[in-house]
XYZ file of C-alpha atoms in Angstrom:
698
model
C -98.887 16.288 -111.044
C -96.035 17.726 -113.242
C -96.262 21.185 -111.797
C -95.672 20.125 -108.234
C -91.906 20.364 -108.706
C -92.225 24.008 -109.494
C -94.293 25.032 -106.486
C -91.373 26.645 -104.778
C -90.540 28.810 -107.811
C -94.161 29.839 -107.987
C -94.167 30.828 -104.422
C -91.017 32.818 -104.883
C -92.600 34.673 -107.789
C -95.764 35.323 -105.869
C -93.727 36.671 -102.966
C -92.306 39.491 -105.054
C -95.587 40.252 -106.891
C -98.396 42.463 -105.745
C -100.585 39.493 -105.098
C -97.962 38.019 -102.961
C -98.555 40.749 -100.483
C -102.233 39.879 -100.218
C -103.539 38.382 -96.907
C -104.741 34.776 -97.428
C -107.165 33.249 -95.054
C -108.777 29.973 -95.919
C -111.335 30.306 -93.191
C -112.596 33.727 -94.152
C -115.919 32.381 -95.205
C -116.408 30.871 -91.760
C -115.805 34.177 -90.033
C -118.167 35.990 -92.448
C -115.829 38.909 -93.025
C -116.079 41.194 -95.977
C -114.264 39.855 -99.006
C -113.240 43.230 -100.167
C -111.627 43.994 -96.875
C -108.880 41.582 -97.853
C -107.838 43.883 -100.614
C -106.970 46.558 -98.124
C -104.301 44.417 -96.310
C -100.979 42.988 -97.350
C -100.912 39.437 -98.691
C -99.444 36.788 -96.354
C -98.442 33.162 -96.732
C -100.185 30.345 -95.003
C -98.732 29.096 -91.740
C -97.990 25.759 -93.436
C -95.987 27.268 -96.319
C -92.695 27.343 -94.521
C -92.911 23.676 -93.512
C -93.849 22.702 -97.131
C -90.957 24.686 -98.586
C -88.421 23.313 -96.096
C -89.452 19.642 -95.962
C -91.627 18.637 -98.921
C -90.379 20.541 -101.976
C -86.687 19.620 -101.638
C -87.647 15.944 -101.462
C -89.840 16.254 -104.568
C -87.161 18.055 -106.536
C -84.656 15.348 -105.758
C -86.979 12.710 -107.142
C -88.246 14.709 -110.210
C -86.929 14.021 -113.792
C -84.288 16.400 -115.112
C -86.585 17.923 -117.638
C -89.059 18.947 -115.038
C -86.312 20.305 -112.825
C -84.995 22.509 -115.511
C -88.434 23.801 -116.363
C -89.041 24.545 -112.747
C -85.862 26.458 -112.480
C -86.864 28.588 -115.478
C -90.207 29.365 -113.983
C -88.718 29.977 -110.614
C -86.255 32.432 -111.881
C -89.098 34.601 -112.944
C -90.314 34.715 -109.409
C -86.996 35.640 -107.857
C -86.981 39.236 -108.887
C -87.950 41.097 -105.751
C -86.452 40.544 -102.289
C -86.935 37.192 -100.634
C -90.162 36.459 -98.816
C -89.691 36.312 -95.035
C -89.969 32.860 -93.502
C -92.953 32.058 -91.566
C -92.441 31.723 -87.860
C -94.204 28.396 -88.102
C -91.154 26.820 -89.758
C -89.929 26.149 -86.241
C -90.111 22.382 -85.581
C -92.312 23.112 -82.665
C -95.049 24.212 -85.127
C -94.486 21.526 -87.776
C -97.379 19.467 -89.188
C -95.849 16.337 -87.643
C -96.418 17.714 -84.206
C -99.845 18.849 -85.290
C -100.697 15.405 -86.531
C -99.604 13.746 -83.320
C -101.910 16.064 -81.392
C -105.001 14.614 -83.171
C -105.066 17.171 -85.994
C -105.928 20.161 -83.843
C -102.966 22.284 -84.941
C -104.231 22.778 -88.473
C -107.087 24.783 -87.092
C -104.951 27.095 -85.004
C -103.551 30.352 -86.265
C -100.525 32.263 -85.071
C -101.538 35.105 -82.810
C -99.053 37.417 -84.504
C -99.624 36.524 -88.172
C -102.576 36.689 -90.412
C -103.192 34.090 -93.134
C -102.476 35.130 -96.688
C -105.413 34.986 -99.169
C -104.436 33.915 -102.715
C -107.005 34.779 -105.258
C -105.407 33.066 -108.196
C -106.249 29.490 -109.176
C -102.631 28.590 -108.930
C -102.583 29.538 -105.278
C -105.659 27.535 -104.741
C -103.974 24.629 -106.380
C -100.966 24.990 -104.170
C -103.181 25.089 -101.162
C -104.939 21.967 -102.360
C -101.620 20.281 -102.842
C -100.656 21.199 -99.345
C -103.834 19.819 -97.916
C -103.590 16.755 -100.080
C -100.063 16.181 -98.835
C -101.129 16.593 -95.261
C -103.863 14.036 -95.754
C -101.508 11.649 -97.471
C -98.910 12.209 -94.779
C -101.409 11.550 -92.046
C -102.561 8.394 -93.797
C -98.978 7.239 -94.249
C -98.286 8.021 -90.651
C -101.344 6.106 -89.494
C -100.426 3.202 -91.808
C -96.824 3.268 -90.584
C -98.022 3.353 -86.995
C -100.328 0.434 -87.639
C -97.589 -1.497 -89.321
C -95.216 -0.639 -86.460
C -97.766 -1.796 -83.967
C -98.279 -5.034 -85.878
C -94.528 -5.542 -86.067
C -94.220 -4.866 -82.348
C -97.035 -7.284 -81.598
C -95.357 -9.874 -83.796
C -92.063 -9.232 -82.038
C -93.725 -9.464 -78.621
C -95.418 -12.688 -79.665
C -92.171 -14.009 -81.054
C -90.344 -13.005 -77.898
C -93.074 -14.598 -75.764
C -92.858 -17.819 -77.760
C -89.078 -17.705 -77.564
C -89.226 -17.079 -73.789
C -91.677 -19.957 -73.394
C -89.379 -22.232 -75.360
C -86.413 -21.050 -73.340
C -88.368 -21.697 -70.130
C -89.155 -25.189 -71.358
C -85.505 -25.728 -72.188
C -84.547 -24.343 -68.774
C -86.985 -26.692 -67.046
C -85.649 -29.579 -69.076
C -82.055 -28.678 -68.187
C -83.027 -28.253 -64.537
C -84.807 -31.608 -64.469
C -81.847 -33.175 -66.183
C -79.527 -31.606 -63.650
C -81.698 -32.917 -60.795
C -81.682 -36.397 -62.287
C -77.942 -36.212 -62.678
C -77.442 -34.965 -59.130
C -79.788 -37.665 -57.788
C -77.904 -40.265 -59.778
C -74.582 -38.938 -58.435
C -75.942 -38.879 -54.911
C -77.223 -42.434 -55.231
C -73.870 -43.534 -56.536
C -72.112 -41.765 -53.650
C -74.514 -43.364 -51.174
C -74.012 -46.773 -52.691
C -70.271 -46.246 -52.608
C -70.455 -45.060 -48.980
C -72.673 -48.007 -48.109
C -70.200 -50.395 -49.680
C -67.346 -48.691 -47.835
C -69.355 -48.763 -44.561
C -70.115 -52.433 -45.032
C -66.466 -53.078 -45.656
C -65.484 -51.038 -42.613
C -68.151 -52.808 -40.574
C -66.820 -56.190 -41.614
C -63.351 -55.027 -40.746
C -64.534 -53.773 -37.343
C -66.370 -57.036 -36.755
C -63.213 -58.933 -37.464
C -61.240 -56.664 -35.121
C -63.979 -56.959 -32.505
C -63.930 -60.740 -32.720
C -60.177 -60.665 -32.375
C -60.311 -58.299 -29.403
C -63.174 -60.247 -27.834
C -61.104 -63.352 -28.109
C -58.172 -61.610 -26.413
C -60.471 -60.111 -23.748
C -62.036 -63.494 -23.094
C -58.587 -64.893 -22.525
C -57.743 -62.022 -20.225
C -61.081 -62.376 -18.422
C -60.512 -66.056 -17.894
C -57.056 -65.287 -16.577
C -58.456 -62.497 -14.358
C -61.235 -64.784 -13.151
C -58.736 -67.483 -12.329
C -56.585 -64.897 -10.577
C -59.645 -63.567 -8.715
C -60.684 -67.015 -7.658
C -57.158 -67.689 -6.541
C -57.086 -64.418 -4.584
C -60.516 -65.118 -3.126
C -59.358 -68.519 -2.056
C -56.256 -66.997 -0.515
C -58.352 -64.270 1.103
C -60.813 -66.863 2.366
C -58.003 -68.887 3.821
C -56.486 -65.732 5.302
C -59.829 -64.725 6.775
C -60.402 -68.199 8.146
C -56.980 -68.141 9.693
C -57.542 -64.583 10.918
C -60.960 -65.440 12.325
C -59.505 -68.493 13.975
C -56.785 -66.337 15.484
C -59.394 -63.720 16.429
C -61.540 -66.349 18.138
C -58.412 -67.603 19.838
C -57.653 -64.025 20.938
C -61.188 -63.631 22.284
C -60.796 -66.900 24.153
C -57.430 -65.718 25.464
C -58.932 -62.386 26.519
C -61.815 -64.142 28.217
C -59.399 -66.385 30.073
C -57.200 -63.399 30.981
C -60.236 -61.532 32.312
C -61.305 -64.633 34.235
C -57.822 -64.902 35.744
C -57.975 -61.178 36.526
C -61.223 -61.763 38.398
C -59.478 -64.510 40.347
C -56.731 -62.010 41.141
C -59.386 -59.562 42.338
C -60.923 -62.259 44.515
C -57.639 -62.487 46.392
C -58.557 -59.322 48.292
C -60.103 -61.490 50.985
C -56.649 -62.801 51.871
C -55.127 -59.326 52.128
C -56.507 -58.470 55.554
C -56.481 -62.055 56.759
C -52.856 -62.782 55.910
C -51.608 -59.183 56.147
C -49.672 -59.457 52.838
C -49.270 -56.901 50.107
C -50.790 -58.299 46.875
C -50.985 -54.969 45.010
C -48.066 -55.852 42.755
C -49.924 -58.919 41.483
C -53.110 -56.952 40.793
C -51.233 -54.115 39.099
C -49.450 -56.519 36.796
C -52.707 -58.354 36.145
C -54.377 -55.105 35.096
C -51.429 -54.322 32.837
C -51.721 -57.712 31.163
C -55.471 -57.213 30.687
C -54.766 -53.828 29.125
C -52.132 -55.388 26.870
C -54.538 -58.031 25.552
C -57.312 -55.431 25.114
C -54.896 -53.210 23.192
C -53.957 -56.097 20.903
C -57.621 -56.827 20.157
C -58.392 -53.117 19.638
C -55.489 -52.757 17.205
C -56.631 -55.937 15.492
C -60.147 -54.523 15.052
C -58.698 -51.445 13.392
C -56.325 -53.346 11.077
C -58.547 -56.297 10.171
C -57.368 -59.625 11.553
C -54.692 -60.432 14.111
C -51.287 -61.540 12.966
C -49.272 -64.448 14.248
C -47.219 -62.010 16.302
C -50.392 -60.629 17.918
C -51.518 -64.126 18.833
C -48.062 -64.962 20.187
C -48.054 -61.784 22.294
C -51.536 -62.561 23.645
C -50.537 -66.126 24.429
C -47.434 -64.800 26.203
C -49.622 -62.434 28.214
C -51.954 -65.309 29.085
C -49.039 -67.473 30.141
C -47.675 -64.663 32.235
C -51.107 -64.166 33.780
C -51.215 -67.879 34.607
C -47.736 -67.662 36.097
C -48.798 -64.559 37.985
C -51.833 -66.347 39.401
C -49.688 -69.347 40.248
C -47.174 -67.113 42.017
C -50.034 -65.392 43.808
C -51.375 -68.700 44.990
C -47.903 -69.757 46.059
C -47.522 -66.451 47.899
C -50.866 -66.985 49.559
C -49.869 -70.537 50.440
C -46.612 -69.307 51.922
C -48.459 -66.617 53.810
C -50.935 -69.180 55.112
C -48.132 -71.490 56.146
C -46.312 -68.624 57.840
C -49.511 -67.559 59.574
C -50.039 -71.143 60.704
C -46.506 -71.230 62.091
C -47.047 -67.906 63.828
C -50.241 -69.184 65.324
C -48.503 -72.330 66.508
C -45.643 -70.270 67.916
C -48.065 -67.988 69.705
C -49.909 -71.008 71.105
C -46.658 -72.544 72.261
C -45.591 -69.284 73.936
C -48.934 -68.952 75.624
C -48.638 -72.530 76.847
C -45.161 -71.837 78.188
C -46.395 -68.698 79.935
C -49.143 -70.688 81.497
C -46.627 -73.249 82.687
C -44.270 -70.575 84.100
C -46.363 -68.274 86.299
C -43.293 -67.265 88.280
C -42.191 -65.112 85.403
C -45.289 -62.971 84.807
C -43.298 -59.966 83.988
C -41.237 -61.659 81.306
C -40.958 -59.762 78.160
C -43.110 -61.290 75.443
C -42.601 -60.629 71.827
C -44.855 -61.623 69.017
C -43.176 -62.322 65.739
C -43.630 -59.681 63.024
C -43.431 -60.608 59.357
C -40.390 -59.285 57.613
C -41.267 -56.805 54.842
C -37.684 -56.404 53.758
C -35.791 -53.223 53.244
C -37.957 -52.035 50.384
C -41.324 -52.872 51.809
C -44.124 -50.282 51.447
C -47.548 -49.972 52.983
C -50.569 -51.171 51.071
C -51.194 -48.729 48.251
C -53.686 -50.731 46.220
C -55.901 -48.689 43.894
C -59.524 -49.341 43.062
C -60.742 -50.918 39.844
C -64.465 -50.519 40.399
C -66.287 -47.261 40.916
C -67.528 -46.340 44.373
C -70.972 -47.578 45.313
C -72.413 -44.096 45.787
C -71.129 -42.981 42.394
C -72.440 -46.122 40.745
C -75.836 -45.581 42.343
C -75.885 -41.990 41.064
C -74.908 -43.223 37.586
C -77.737 -45.782 37.534
C -80.294 -43.226 38.717
C -79.406 -40.916 35.822
C -79.700 -43.741 33.287
C -83.061 -44.755 34.706
C -84.277 -41.137 34.464
C -83.187 -41.067 30.835
C -85.033 -44.318 30.121
C -88.206 -42.976 31.746
C -87.991 -39.839 29.609
C -87.735 -41.964 26.442
C -90.796 -43.955 27.483
C -92.654 -40.708 28.182
C -92.516 -39.583 24.538
C -92.637 -43.054 22.985
C -96.104 -42.346 21.557
C -94.901 -39.247 19.726
C -91.717 -40.931 18.545
C -93.440 -44.015 17.091
C -96.581 -42.306 15.807
C -97.581 -43.012 12.196
C -99.775 -39.934 11.940
C -98.437 -37.379 9.473
C -99.425 -34.457 11.680
C -97.650 -35.991 14.685
C -94.575 -36.670 12.544
C -94.552 -33.051 11.399
C -94.840 -31.810 15.000
C -92.012 -34.117 16.063
C -89.775 -32.890 13.221
C -90.543 -29.232 13.945
C -89.850 -29.662 17.667
C -86.583 -31.470 16.983
C -85.442 -28.693 14.642
C -86.471 -26.009 17.118
C -84.444 -27.746 19.857
C -81.308 -28.735 17.943
C -80.754 -25.951 15.394
C -80.096 -23.194 18.012
C -77.538 -25.445 19.739
C -75.819 -26.005 16.390
C -75.570 -22.228 15.950
C -73.606 -21.762 19.197
C -70.009 -20.773 18.549
C -67.438 -18.195 19.631
C -69.681 -15.367 18.497
C -70.728 -12.178 20.238
C -72.389 -12.381 23.629
C -75.561 -10.702 22.349
C -76.030 -13.412 19.735
C -75.450 -16.069 22.377
C -78.131 -14.477 24.543
C -80.632 -14.648 21.658
C -79.962 -18.374 21.301
C -80.345 -18.920 25.057
C -83.629 -16.980 25.150
C -84.982 -19.000 22.236
C -84.163 -22.334 23.924
C -85.533 -21.123 27.282
C -88.766 -19.944 25.624
C -89.198 -23.312 23.902
C -88.744 -25.211 27.181
C -91.099 -22.787 28.955
C -93.958 -23.587 26.560
C -93.798 -20.337 24.629
C -94.085 -20.396 20.824
C -90.838 -19.856 18.921
C -90.120 -19.344 15.236
C -88.553 -22.296 13.447
C -88.501 -22.919 9.721
C -90.709 -19.904 9.002
C -93.582 -20.883 11.307
C -94.408 -20.966 15.011
C -93.559 -24.065 17.105
C -94.441 -24.850 20.729
C -94.130 -27.867 23.044
C -97.838 -27.430 23.862
C -98.754 -28.796 20.422
C -98.403 -32.319 21.823
C -98.671 -33.589 25.427
C -95.355 -35.409 25.027
C -93.642 -32.468 23.346
C -91.795 -31.199 26.442
C -90.247 -34.597 27.242
C -89.203 -34.996 23.614
C -87.618 -31.532 23.438
C -85.755 -31.954 26.748
C -84.311 -35.302 25.675
C -83.278 -34.095 22.184
C -81.822 -30.872 23.581
C -79.637 -32.747 26.107
C -78.593 -35.208 23.400
C -77.628 -32.332 21.095
C -75.485 -30.638 23.776
C -73.488 -33.846 24.296
C -73.258 -34.397 20.535
C -71.800 -30.903 20.135
C -69.125 -31.839 22.658
C -68.490 -35.096 20.817
C -68.119 -33.419 17.422
C -67.704 -29.622 17.586
C -65.613 -29.376 20.755
C -63.526 -32.358 19.681
C -62.544 -30.439 16.530
C -62.482 -26.892 17.982
C -61.540 -26.803 21.651
C -62.511 -23.137 22.057
C -66.149 -23.994 21.269
C -66.477 -25.772 24.640
C -67.008 -22.524 26.564
C -69.946 -20.914 24.669
C -71.706 -24.291 24.470
C -71.046 -24.942 28.168
C -72.285 -21.555 29.357
C -75.598 -21.993 27.510
C -75.937 -25.559 28.810
C -75.175 -24.363 32.347
C -77.805 -21.624 32.119
C -80.437 -24.032 30.775
C -79.444 -26.552 33.486
C -79.997 -23.914 36.187
C -83.492 -23.027 34.907
C -84.515 -26.529 33.822
C -82.790 -29.101 36.116
C -84.223 -32.092 34.260
C -82.319 -31.067 31.119
C -79.120 -31.082 33.208
C -79.800 -34.627 34.450
C -80.406 -35.764 30.870
C -77.150 -34.103 29.770
C -75.291 -36.095 32.429
C -77.084 -39.303 31.421
C -76.126 -38.869 27.750
C -72.582 -37.889 28.718
C -72.117 -40.940 30.986
C -73.539 -43.261 28.355
C -71.262 -42.045 25.580
C -68.235 -41.395 27.805
C -68.286 -43.628 30.908
C -64.959 -42.118 31.957
C -66.836 -38.913 32.854
C -68.432 -40.796 35.810
C -65.601 -42.110 36.182
C -66.622 -45.689 35.460
C -64.659 -48.550 33.895
C -67.234 -51.127 32.758
C -66.227 -54.685 33.654
C -66.312 -57.566 31.228
C -68.874 -60.166 32.272
C -69.029 -63.789 31.303
C -71.286 -64.423 28.320
C -71.093 -60.786 27.142
C -70.407 -60.178 23.439
C -67.153 -58.377 22.811
C -68.883 -55.739 20.646
C -71.304 -54.930 23.477
C -68.395 -54.601 25.866
C -66.592 -52.255 23.476
C -69.728 -50.132 23.181
C -69.904 -49.951 26.970
C -66.326 -48.639 26.945
C -67.426 -45.829 24.601
C -66.234 -47.173 21.252
C -68.367 -46.883 18.136
C -68.872 -50.297 16.509
C -70.297 -50.435 12.976
C -70.564 -53.650 10.993
C -68.418 -55.473 13.561
C -65.629 -52.898 13.067
C -64.422 -50.812 15.982
C -63.498 -47.195 15.366
C -59.842 -46.224 15.346
C -58.194 -45.328 18.625
C -57.378 -41.764 17.535
C -60.995 -41.032 16.678
C -62.155 -42.602 19.952
C -59.759 -40.479 22.012
C -60.784 -37.370 20.066
C -64.465 -37.892 20.908
C -63.761 -38.667 24.571
C -61.562 -35.563 24.756
C -64.333 -33.348 23.353
C -66.910 -34.588 25.858
C -64.551 -34.291 28.859
C -63.662 -30.737 27.789
C -67.353 -29.850 27.580
C -67.956 -31.342 31.057
C -64.953 -29.468 32.502
C -66.278 -26.214 31.021
C -69.824 -26.745 32.329
C -68.799 -27.244 35.973
C -66.915 -23.921 36.114
C -69.217 -21.623 34.065
C -72.518 -19.985 34.960
C -74.987 -18.067 32.838
C -74.095 -14.390 33.474
C -77.715 -13.200 33.319
C -79.029 -15.742 35.851
C -79.546 -15.559 39.608
C -76.046 -15.247 41.119
C -77.316 -15.964 44.627
C -78.078 -19.595 43.829
C -75.315 -22.177 43.664
C -74.147 -23.846 40.522
C -76.352 -26.904 39.793
C -73.226 -28.980 39.053
C -70.222 -26.960 40.150
C -66.505 -27.362 40.784
C -67.050 -29.745 43.719
C -68.128 -32.370 41.197
C -64.954 -31.722 39.210
C -62.865 -32.194 42.360
C -64.757 -35.436 43.082
C -64.147 -36.676 39.525
C -60.416 -35.909 39.728
C -60.072 -37.624 43.128
C -61.961 -40.716 42.022
C -60.062 -41.172 38.773
C -56.774 -40.936 40.694
C -58.020 -43.647 43.062
C -58.586 -46.012 40.126
C -56.114 -47.994 38.093
C -55.078 -46.019 34.984
C -55.997 -47.141 31.471
C -53.437 -47.093 28.729
C -53.683 -43.984 26.535
C -57.133 -43.059 27.917
C -56.369 -41.851 31.441
C -53.464 -39.597 30.373
C -55.559 -38.025 27.577
C -58.580 -37.309 29.795
C -56.468 -35.928 32.660
C -54.709 -33.523 30.315
C -57.979 -32.282 28.745
C -59.690 -31.910 32.127
C -56.817 -30.024 33.782
C -56.193 -27.790 30.766
C -59.829 -26.636 30.757
C -60.704 -26.733 34.460
C -57.290 -26.627 36.177
C -57.211 -22.852 36.601
C -60.656 -22.795 38.250
C -59.754 -25.716 40.571
C -56.478 -23.989 41.495
C -58.347 -20.834 42.540
C -60.989 -22.822 44.438
C -58.875 -25.383 46.321
C -55.421 -23.728 46.252
C -52.992 -25.792 48.428
C -55.081 -28.964 48.234
C -55.054 -28.706 44.464
C -51.249 -28.505 44.334
C -51.011 -31.524 46.611
C -53.173 -33.359 44.108
C -50.879 -32.303 41.269
C -47.814 -33.519 43.195
C -49.595 -36.821 43.838
C -50.195 -37.209 40.116
C -46.561 -36.459 39.315
C -44.931 -38.600 41.978
C -47.276 -41.548 42.338
C -49.675 -41.710 39.386
C -47.216 -41.005 36.567
C -45.211 -44.195 37.242
C -48.435 -46.230 37.127
C -49.469 -44.694 33.799
C -46.000 -45.157 32.364
C -45.918 -48.804 33.453
C -49.025 -49.719 31.392
C -48.301 -47.489 28.390
C -46.647 -49.047 25.368
C -43.983 -47.258 23.379
C -46.430 -46.397 20.589
C -48.883 -44.710 22.978
C -46.499 -42.434 24.892
C -47.685 -39.247 23.178
C -50.574 -38.500 25.530
C -48.480 -39.409 28.584
C -45.600 -37.115 27.545
C -48.034 -34.271 26.830
C -49.614 -34.577 30.284
C -46.212 -34.829 31.964
C -44.837 -31.723 30.228
C -48.014 -29.763 31.010
C -47.880 -30.533 34.735
C -44.126 -29.945 34.975
C -44.568 -26.525 33.370
C -47.430 -25.694 35.747
C -45.394 -26.774 38.776
C -42.463 -24.734 37.560
C -44.566 -21.559 37.248
C -46.831 -22.427 40.211
C -49.863 -21.604 38.106
C -52.348 -23.288 35.782
C -52.875 -21.023 32.745
C -56.316 -19.734 31.774
C -57.639 -22.001 28.993
C -57.711 -20.691 25.464
C -61.155 -19.428 24.459
C -62.333 -18.730 28.022
C -65.260 -16.276 28.064
C -64.265 -12.950 29.594
C -66.380 -9.936 30.511
C -65.486 -8.234 27.222
C -67.139 -11.105 25.362
C -70.505 -10.348 26.962
C -70.205 -6.633 26.222
C -69.758 -7.304 22.487
């Protein structure tokens, strides 16, 4: 309406008039208060007046035509006479109609607790109030319409954004799929390119392989031709070597046969009263020379031409020796025949001349020459009593093997387990013997003694006893004796000091269980016949390998072990034997004699000195025996022992030296230096590793 632009002037006029001080309350009818009571209070503006004046009227005046503005200013000037009306506290933005509208229209019903609404009685005031309410309604409607439009715009924007996002997602999926197709295409191209390159490389490698295969085939053909050529040469060399070896065997057989013929000449020694020892000594030397050639040949492969020539020379010399012997025998027979004829002639003359009964008669004596010596022939064979003892021990060993043959050859799993457990229980304690404390050695001895006595012992985590099988005791005794000798063959051969702890346990077991001692001797004699002493003879029809085994050599696949290894094993067993005969178990019965004491050592030494020496073997065994047992023999036999040592030095050394080649002088020189040192100091030193009383206290 046209008067709306002048509302502010009207309000200003009313503020300074009497009516302007009236209290206006639009809800007075609702409270039911007395109308006249309003006349008694000061007039007050509505709580919405301030907001209308500050926000609505200035906007209307700006948009009103100039004519209306001027008219309003004229009417307003009439209202501005008194002092200005105080602003309503509700002009604060916190109490504005906007905030009231946003709170669901509840603010228009609230009144300020400190102000009272102004009641305008004039129609103009009522009109203003109507305008205010009309504006509020319009404003709320505009606000609701604006909110609805804003919501619609937001929904449209959201929908547009959703559609745009969907389109972008589609484009993204399309780009992604395109990228995948492109990558797949690139990958396929790379794979095809790699495949083409690989095929090219493969073709190239095939070509190189064909070229190399061609070269290798040429080389293989050349190598095959070379191999065939070498095999042919090797075959020819082996055939020649085998032919020479057979020739050597034939030569050795003939030499041994001639040696037997030399031995058979003993029957002429007493009959003709001639000394044939020089022939026999040289014959033995020639036999040893041929045996040494064959032994060296077995170690090196096949004999050389030089070996065959040397053997043939030895054979020729043996033939010449036998021929000379026969000539010597023929001369001796002829001389004996002449002596007999001379004696018969003298007797005939004496018979014809009885008048000279007291004539001096002389019988012719053969002339020995200025250097003649008495018969000093040495033995080659062992004494009959010793040989009988040797055979008895071997027979006892064979009977023991037959006694547990059922257990040894059993196919039953339980019997096999018992056999294995008994073997472990017998052999493992012997393997544990070394230069340890005496208390530990006593534990080992007690364990072996308990096993042989039939008591259960612990082995492998469970109990074992010889009573588990009727043949268990025989089996354990045989394996135990075999293990003692094997320790001498291996452990003592490598560590000489180990002979004494092994020997003292063996001696103690021997004293309590004599059969074990006999089996130890049987095993020792079988592996080392020189411990008898016994030199096995070669018999006609005997294979050479069997003969070498009888001598103590190990033969595997027709190959004889090397001489150094053979001497090392023989040395270990002789050292063990020399230690056994002088040691006794310290916890045994001292009143009883040693089951195999020093007297057997003295017998062995005397018998080996009465036999022809063997090259390299006799010197080695004498040194080992005297180094271990010499001190004990010196204390036992005293002067007789030193006579024996002098005999070795003066008489036996030349015999050993005569049969020893230049390459085998090491053992001879060692023995010679040892005895010379002992003779110089008049004492045989105590052997290294000998068990003293302090050992048993440890």
